[in-house]
Tab-separated table of C-alpha atoms in Angstrom:
chain	number	residue	atom	x	y	z
A	451	UNK	CA	-49.728	6.537	-24.667
A	452	UNK	CA	-49.166	9.265	-22.009
A	453	UNK	CA	-49.621	6.782	-19.196
A	454	UNK	CA	-46.996	4.548	-20.749
A	455	UNK	CA	-44.608	7.495	-21.133
A	456	UNK	CA	-45.087	8.403	-17.446
A	457	UNK	CA	-44.598	4.754	-16.441
A	458	UNK	CA	-41.341	4.670	-18.405
A	459	UNK	CA	-40.234	7.801	-16.492
A	460	UNK	CA	-40.886	5.942	-13.225
A	461	UNK	CA	-38.373	3.250	-14.228
A	462	UNK	CA	-35.503	5.723	-14.678
A	463	UNK	CA	-32.867	5.708	-11.978
A	464	UNK	CA	-31.967	9.400	-11.964
A	465	UNK	CA	-34.003	12.497	-11.376
A	466	UNK	CA	-36.491	13.363	-14.136
A	467	UNK	CA	-38.918	16.165	-14.694
A	468	UNK	CA	-42.023	16.467	-16.760
A	469	UNK	CA	-43.691	19.824	-17.363
A	470	UNK	CA	-46.997	20.630	-19.061
A	471	UNK	CA	-49.444	23.442	-19.485
A	472	UNK	CA	-52.794	24.101	-21.040
A	473	UNK	CA	-56.511	24.081	-20.369
A	474	UNK	CA	-57.818	24.525	-16.864
A	475	UNK	CA	-60.582	21.923	-17.233
A	476	UNK	CA	-58.589	18.738	-16.387
A	477	UNK	CA	-55.976	20.431	-14.183
A	478	UNK	CA	-57.137	18.828	-10.898
A	479	UNK	CA	-57.060	15.445	-12.627
A	480	UNK	CA	-53.526	16.019	-13.902
A	481	UNK	CA	-52.302	17.181	-10.474
A	482	UNK	CA	-53.816	14.076	-8.775
A	483	UNK	CA	-52.290	11.698	-11.277
A	484	UNK	CA	-48.932	13.415	-11.080
A	485	UNK	CA	-49.050	13.191	-7.284
A	486	UNK	CA	-49.800	9.465	-7.561
A	487	UNK	CA	-46.886	8.881	-9.935
A	488	UNK	CA	-44.465	10.895	-7.812
A	489	UNK	CA	-45.535	8.994	-4.681
A	490	UNK	CA	-45.317	5.493	-6.220
A	491	UNK	CA	-42.178	6.030	-8.257
A	492	UNK	CA	-38.856	4.521	-7.116
A	493	UNK	CA	-37.096	7.230	-9.135
A	494	UNK	CA	-36.936	10.882	-8.233
A	495	UNK	CA	-39.615	12.463	-10.443
A	496	UNK	CA	-40.860	16.045	-10.487
A	497	UNK	CA	-44.047	16.803	-12.451
A	498	UNK	CA	-45.772	20.096	-12.934
A	499	UNK	CA	-48.848	21.303	-14.852
A	500	UNK	CA	-49.709	24.934	-15.287
A	501	UNK	CA	-53.430	25.649	-15.927
A	502	UNK	CA	-52.971	28.667	-18.187
A	503	UNK	CA	-55.593	28.052	-20.848
A	504	UNK	CA	-55.665	26.093	-24.104
A	505	UNK	CA	-54.167	28.809	-26.282
A	506	UNK	CA	-51.169	29.324	-24.024
A	507	UNK	CA	-50.692	25.600	-23.628
A	508	UNK	CA	-50.656	25.161	-27.390
A	509	UNK	CA	-48.156	27.986	-27.857
A	510	UNK	CA	-45.873	26.683	-25.181
A	511	UNK	CA	-45.958	23.118	-26.480
A	512	UNK	CA	-45.438	24.192	-30.101
A	513	UNK	CA	-42.734	26.707	-28.987
A	514	UNK	CA	-44.435	29.605	-30.735
A	515	UNK	CA	-43.904	32.004	-27.807
A	516	UNK	CA	-40.153	32.030	-27.373
A	517	UNK	CA	-38.724	32.078	-30.888
A	518	UNK	CA	-36.116	29.566	-29.652
A	519	UNK	CA	-36.982	26.325	-31.450
A	520	UNK	CA	-34.054	24.363	-29.999
A	521	UNK	CA	-35.474	23.722	-26.554
A	522	UNK	CA	-39.076	22.779	-25.666
A	523	UNK	CA	-41.027	25.106	-23.411
A	524	UNK	CA	-43.121	22.221	-22.057
A	525	UNK	CA	-43.080	18.406	-22.432
A	526	UNK	CA	-46.822	18.239	-23.137
A	527	UNK	CA	-49.752	20.509	-23.731
A	528	UNK	CA	-53.466	20.065	-23.095
A	529	UNK	CA	-56.335	21.784	-24.819
A	530	UNK	CA	-60.024	21.634	-25.334
A	531	UNK	CA	-59.747	23.359	-28.750
A	532	UNK	CA	-58.058	21.869	-31.830
A	533	UNK	CA	-54.574	23.096	-32.637
A	534	UNK	CA	-54.430	25.184	-35.836
A	535	UNK	CA	-52.551	23.680	-38.827
């Protein structure tokens, strides 16, 4: 599903950005894939991933750190621990 979402971003004609955060384990993989998408995209795409740990990634993705629930803190989160209910 995520690869399809990233591929859809590549088809957009105006600048797009995608930001994520979370576990440090797959960070090098995410950075490599993001570099590949940015290099092969015909659209202007900016992708970032902050390796800040699962707990912080979960909080930023679920917006539990800002108290402002109208705007997302990240577009996706990554974790190696389950999110609490």
